[in-house]
mmCIF file of C-alpha atoms in Angstrom:
data_model
loop_
_atom_site.group_PDB
_atom_site.id
_atom_site.type_symbol
_atom_site.label_atom_id
_atom_site.label_comp_id
_atom_site.label_asym_id
_atom_site.label_seq_id
_atom_site.Cartn_x
_atom_site.Cartn_y
_atom_site.Cartn_z
ATOM 1 C CA UNK A 274 60.928 -1.808 -4.461
ATOM 2 C CA UNK A 275 63.664 -0.118 -2.659
ATOM 3 C CA UNK A 276 64.805 -1.572 0.726
ATOM 4 C CA UNK A 277 66.051 0.320 3.720
ATOM 5 C CA UNK A 278 67.486 -0.484 7.163
ATOM 6 C CA UNK A 279 64.806 -0.637 9.849
ATOM 7 C CA UNK A 280 66.542 1.041 12.835
ATOM 8 C CA UNK A 281 64.700 -0.386 15.428
ATOM 9 C CA UNK A 282 65.093 -3.950 14.326
ATOM 10 C CA UNK A 283 68.424 -3.993 12.177
ATOM 11 C CA UNK A 284 66.566 -5.634 9.560
ATOM 12 C CA UNK A 285 65.673 -4.043 5.713
ATOM 13 C CA UNK A 286 62.321 -2.666 5.435
ATOM 14 C CA UNK A 287 60.683 -2.964 2.285
ATOM 15 C CA UNK A 288 58.998 0.368 0.880
ATOM 16 C CA UNK A 289 56.225 0.175 -1.832
ATOM 17 C CA UNK A 290 57.280 1.248 -5.271
ATOM 18 C CA UNK A 291 55.327 3.372 -7.102
ATOM 19 C CA UNK A 292 52.319 1.833 -9.190
ATOM 20 C CA UNK A 293 52.533 1.648 -12.975
ATOM 21 C CA UNK A 294 49.905 3.096 -15.123
ATOM 22 C CA UNK A 295 47.093 0.482 -15.538
ATOM 23 C CA UNK A 296 44.543 -1.117 -13.212
ATOM 24 C CA UNK A 297 45.680 -3.549 -10.525
ATOM 25 C CA UNK A 298 44.123 -6.900 -12.269
ATOM 26 C CA UNK A 299 46.324 -6.519 -15.161
ATOM 27 C CA UNK A 300 49.294 -5.756 -13.176
ATOM 28 C CA UNK A 301 48.464 -8.941 -10.894
ATOM 29 C CA UNK A 302 48.269 -10.905 -14.183
ATOM 30 C CA UNK A 303 51.533 -9.706 -15.536
ATOM 31 C CA UNK A 304 53.200 -10.585 -12.341
ATOM 32 C CA UNK A 305 51.589 -14.211 -12.060
ATOM 33 C CA UNK A 306 52.397 -14.812 -15.756
ATOM 34 C CA UNK A 307 56.093 -13.555 -15.059
ATOM 35 C CA UNK A 308 56.762 -16.228 -12.477
ATOM 36 C CA UNK A 309 58.818 -18.848 -13.567
ATOM 37 C CA UNK A 310 58.641 -22.029 -11.478
ATOM 38 C CA UNK A 311 61.261 -24.879 -12.581
ATOM 39 C CA UNK A 312 59.706 -27.800 -14.040
ATOM 40 C CA UNK A 313 61.040 -30.508 -11.116
ATOM 41 C CA UNK A 314 59.969 -28.013 -8.636
ATOM 42 C CA UNK A 315 56.373 -27.523 -9.734
ATOM 43 C CA UNK A 316 55.927 -31.126 -9.981
ATOM 44 C CA UNK A 317 57.682 -31.943 -6.704
ATOM 45 C CA UNK A 318 55.399 -29.460 -4.826
ATOM 46 C CA UNK A 319 52.436 -29.560 -7.001
ATOM 47 C CA UNK A 320 52.896 -25.668 -7.624
ATOM 48 C CA UNK A 321 51.611 -26.027 -11.343
ATOM 49 C CA UNK A 322 47.909 -26.815 -9.753
ATOM 50 C CA UNK A 323 48.297 -23.756 -7.373
ATOM 51 C CA UNK A 324 49.489 -21.626 -10.096
ATOM 52 C CA UNK A 325 46.594 -22.593 -12.487
ATOM 53 C CA UNK A 326 44.120 -22.103 -9.580
ATOM 54 C CA UNK A 327 45.395 -18.738 -8.785
ATOM 55 C CA UNK A 328 45.412 -17.948 -12.606
ATOM 56 C CA UNK A 329 41.813 -18.816 -12.795
ATOM 57 C CA UNK A 330 40.896 -16.854 -9.566
ATOM 58 C CA UNK A 331 42.590 -14.057 -11.395
ATOM 59 C CA UNK A 332 40.910 -14.445 -14.354
ATOM 60 C CA UNK A 333 37.484 -14.460 -12.772
ATOM 61 C CA UNK A 334 38.148 -11.469 -10.629
ATOM 62 C CA UNK A 335 39.181 -9.782 -13.702
ATOM 63 C CA UNK A 336 35.939 -10.582 -15.294
ATOM 64 C CA UNK A 337 33.888 -9.533 -12.374
ATOM 65 C CA UNK A 338 35.730 -6.199 -12.206
ATOM 66 C CA UNK A 339 35.039 -5.680 -16.051
ATOM 67 C CA UNK A 340 31.410 -6.303 -15.320
ATOM 68 C CA UNK A 341 31.347 -4.064 -12.271
ATOM 69 C CA UNK A 342 32.909 -1.382 -14.557
ATOM 70 C CA UNK A 343 30.074 -1.718 -17.290
ATOM 71 C CA UNK A 344 27.586 -1.810 -14.879
ATOM 72 C CA UNK A 345 28.660 1.462 -13.075
ATOM 73 C CA UNK A 346 28.863 3.251 -16.697
ATOM 74 C CA UNK A 347 25.446 2.066 -17.369
ATOM 75 C CA UNK A 348 24.136 3.454 -14.118
ATOM 76 C CA UNK A 349 25.949 6.558 -14.561
ATOM 77 C CA UNK A 350 24.496 7.078 -18.108
ATOM 78 C CA UNK A 351 20.931 6.382 -16.650
ATOM 79 C CA UNK A 352 21.324 8.880 -13.764
ATOM 80 C CA UNK A 353 22.465 11.348 -16.479
ATOM 81 C CA UNK A 354 19.409 10.669 -18.568
ATOM 82 C CA UNK A 355 17.007 11.032 -15.368
ATOM 83 C CA UNK A 356 18.614 14.275 -14.579
ATOM 84 C CA UNK A 357 18.046 15.698 -18.072
ATOM 85 C CA UNK A 358 14.361 14.553 -17.805
ATOM 86 C CA UNK A 359 13.868 16.097 -14.383
ATOM 87 C CA UNK A 360 15.102 19.401 -15.836
ATOM 88 C CA UNK A 361 13.050 19.305 -19.245
ATOM 89 C CA UNK A 362 9.536 18.137 -16.780
ATOM 90 C CA UNK A 363 10.531 21.312 -14.505
ATOM 91 C CA UNK A 364 10.514 23.519 -17.503
ATOM 92 C CA UNK A 365 7.466 22.252 -18.989
ATOM 93 C CA UNK A 366 5.215 24.866 -17.335
ATOM 94 C CA UNK A 367 7.491 27.710 -18.666
ATOM 95 C CA UNK A 368 6.771 26.209 -22.542
ATOM 96 C CA UNK A 369 3.129 26.338 -21.649
ATOM 97 C CA UNK A 370 3.545 30.145 -20.641
ATOM 98 C CA UNK A 371 5.354 30.775 -23.950
ATOM 99 C CA UNK A 372 2.628 28.903 -26.025
ATOM 100 C CA UNK A 373 -0.035 30.931 -24.280
ATOM 101 C CA UNK A 374 1.852 34.104 -24.920
ATOM 102 C CA UNK A 375 2.260 33.118 -28.616
ATOM 103 C CA UNK A 376 -1.531 32.247 -29.037
ATOM 104 C CA UNK A 377 -2.344 35.612 -27.472
ATOM 105 C CA UNK A 378 0.079 37.702 -29.768
ATOM 106 C CA UNK A 379 2.232 38.598 -26.849
ATOM 107 C CA UNK A 380 5.318 36.846 -28.227
ATOM 108 C CA UNK A 381 5.374 37.737 -31.767
ATOM 109 C CA UNK A 382 8.905 39.507 -31.799
ATOM 110 C CA UNK A 383 11.097 41.225 -29.943
ATOM 111 C CA UNK A 384 13.760 40.544 -27.203
ATOM 112 C CA UNK A 385 11.414 37.907 -25.224
ATOM 113 C CA UNK A 386 10.546 36.372 -28.444
ATOM 114 C CA UNK A 387 14.143 35.886 -29.347
ATOM 115 C CA UNK A 388 14.868 34.424 -25.882
ATOM 116 C CA UNK A 389 12.019 31.997 -25.942
ATOM 117 C CA UNK A 390 13.224 30.569 -29.477
ATOM 118 C CA UNK A 391 16.500 30.082 -27.742
ATOM 119 C CA UNK A 392 15.146 28.257 -24.988
ATOM 120 C CA UNK A 393 12.890 25.869 -27.115
ATOM 121 C CA UNK A 394 16.295 25.556 -29.424
ATOM 122 C CA UNK A 395 18.252 24.535 -26.126
ATOM 123 C CA UNK A 396 15.770 22.104 -25.061
ATOM 124 C CA UNK A 397 15.576 20.427 -28.633
ATOM 125 C CA UNK A 398 19.334 19.886 -28.320
ATOM 126 C CA UNK A 399 18.593 17.614 -25.024
ATOM 127 C CA UNK A 400 15.884 15.800 -26.714
ATOM 128 C CA UNK A 401 12.670 17.416 -26.253
ATOM 129 C CA UNK A 402 10.138 17.036 -28.607
ATOM 130 C CA UNK A 403 6.522 18.506 -29.130
ATOM 131 C CA UNK A 404 3.567 16.209 -29.263
ATOM 132 C CA UNK A 405 0.986 18.640 -31.174
ATOM 133 C CA UNK A 406 -0.118 17.420 -34.453
ATOM 134 C CA UNK A 407 -3.637 17.492 -35.412
ATOM 135 C CA UNK A 408 -5.299 15.592 -38.136
ATOM 136 C CA UNK A 409 -3.309 12.189 -37.078
ATOM 137 C CA UNK A 410 -5.510 9.256 -35.404
ATOM 138 C CA UNK A 411 -5.942 9.384 -31.694
ATOM 139 C CA UNK A 412 -3.308 7.422 -29.910
ATOM 140 C CA UNK A 413 -4.174 6.998 -26.272
ATOM 141 C CA UNK A 414 -0.214 6.600 -25.445
ATOM 142 C CA UNK A 415 0.567 9.934 -26.452
ATOM 143 C CA UNK A 416 -2.795 11.911 -26.352
ATOM 144 C CA UNK A 417 -5.092 12.484 -23.168
ATOM 145 C CA UNK A 418 -8.638 12.854 -24.786
ATOM 146 C CA UNK A 419 -10.386 15.731 -22.837
ATOM 147 C CA UNK A 420 -13.460 16.086 -25.148
ATOM 148 C CA UNK A 421 -15.042 13.605 -28.166
ATOM 149 C CA UNK A 422 -16.926 15.327 -30.772
ATOM 150 C CA UNK A 423 -18.770 13.371 -33.384
ATOM 151 C CA UNK A 424 -18.150 14.079 -36.894
ATOM 152 C CA UNK A 425 -19.179 12.457 -40.171
ATOM 153 C CA UNK A 426 -15.699 13.769 -41.697
ATOM 154 C CA UNK A 427 -13.634 10.878 -40.076
ATOM 155 C CA UNK A 428 -13.579 7.426 -40.147
ATOM 156 C CA UNK A 429 -11.407 6.675 -37.256
ATOM 157 C CA UNK A 430 -10.698 8.612 -33.906
ATOM 158 C CA UNK A 431 -8.745 11.515 -35.002
ATOM 159 C CA UNK A 432 -7.119 14.344 -33.246
ATOM 160 C CA UNK A 433 -8.747 17.385 -34.196
ATOM 161 C CA UNK A 434 -7.549 20.089 -31.691
ATOM 162 C CA UNK A 435 -4.725 20.163 -29.424
ATOM 163 C CA UNK A 436 -5.520 22.126 -26.214
ATOM 164 C CA UNK A 437 -2.152 21.525 -24.372
ATOM 165 C CA UNK A 438 1.180 20.294 -26.139
ATOM 166 C CA UNK A 439 2.289 17.123 -24.685
ATOM 167 C CA UNK A 440 6.166 16.236 -24.849
ATOM 168 C CA UNK A 441 8.319 13.606 -25.011
ATOM 169 C CA UNK A 442 12.222 12.874 -24.711
ATOM 170 C CA UNK A 443 13.335 9.889 -26.984
ATOM 171 C CA UNK A 444 10.678 7.149 -26.789
ATOM 172 C CA UNK A 445 9.773 8.328 -23.451
ATOM 173 C CA UNK A 446 6.465 10.469 -22.759
ATOM 174 C CA UNK A 447 6.907 13.393 -20.268
ATOM 175 C CA UNK A 448 3.554 14.618 -20.509
ATOM 176 C CA UNK A 449 0.733 13.424 -23.025
ATOM 177 C CA UNK A 450 -1.013 16.072 -25.302
ATOM 178 C CA UNK A 451 -4.336 17.273 -23.999
ATOM 179 C CA UNK A 452 -6.797 17.133 -27.227
ATOM 180 C CA UNK A 453 -10.200 17.036 -28.632
ATOM 181 C CA UNK A 454 -11.000 14.037 -30.533
ATOM 182 C CA UNK A 455 -13.181 13.665 -33.561
ATOM 183 C CA UNK A 456 -15.032 10.467 -33.475
ATOM 184 C CA UNK A 457 -17.198 8.623 -36.355
ATOM 185 C CA UNK A 458 -20.863 9.328 -35.900
#
């Protein structure tokens, strides 16, 4: 700290020095560890107990700060994931239109087919996965059965046709696939 003379009172005024790099808790701990109290004074004034108590308070405060910082980072990551999921959900109708165009033969080749392909690739990089498999056992957590058809060819409820693709991001189901289910007779 640098000192200057306060013109009004004639006493030295203390100006704050620039804070070195690092967080405030580590700086405070360094200051506390750097203070040396002679043994005679510490015993006579009970300063040893006060210093130990202050150090414990400082360590507790530092632990609270570390926990707070971890919680903020975790919350920030969750908020980022929720933002991505929101964007993915808003683009699902666009993907439905692209699928319908492909089904009707409108998007086979050309510039729009290339754009559609790029969009699907970009969404895949953000974790979007299509749920559209046929011939697999029916799973009510990822499929929405719209029609059931009796069939002698199956032993368990099986997805026979996908009417509308479902999508998931990681383990989170964004939209269940709407399917026709073949059930045993």
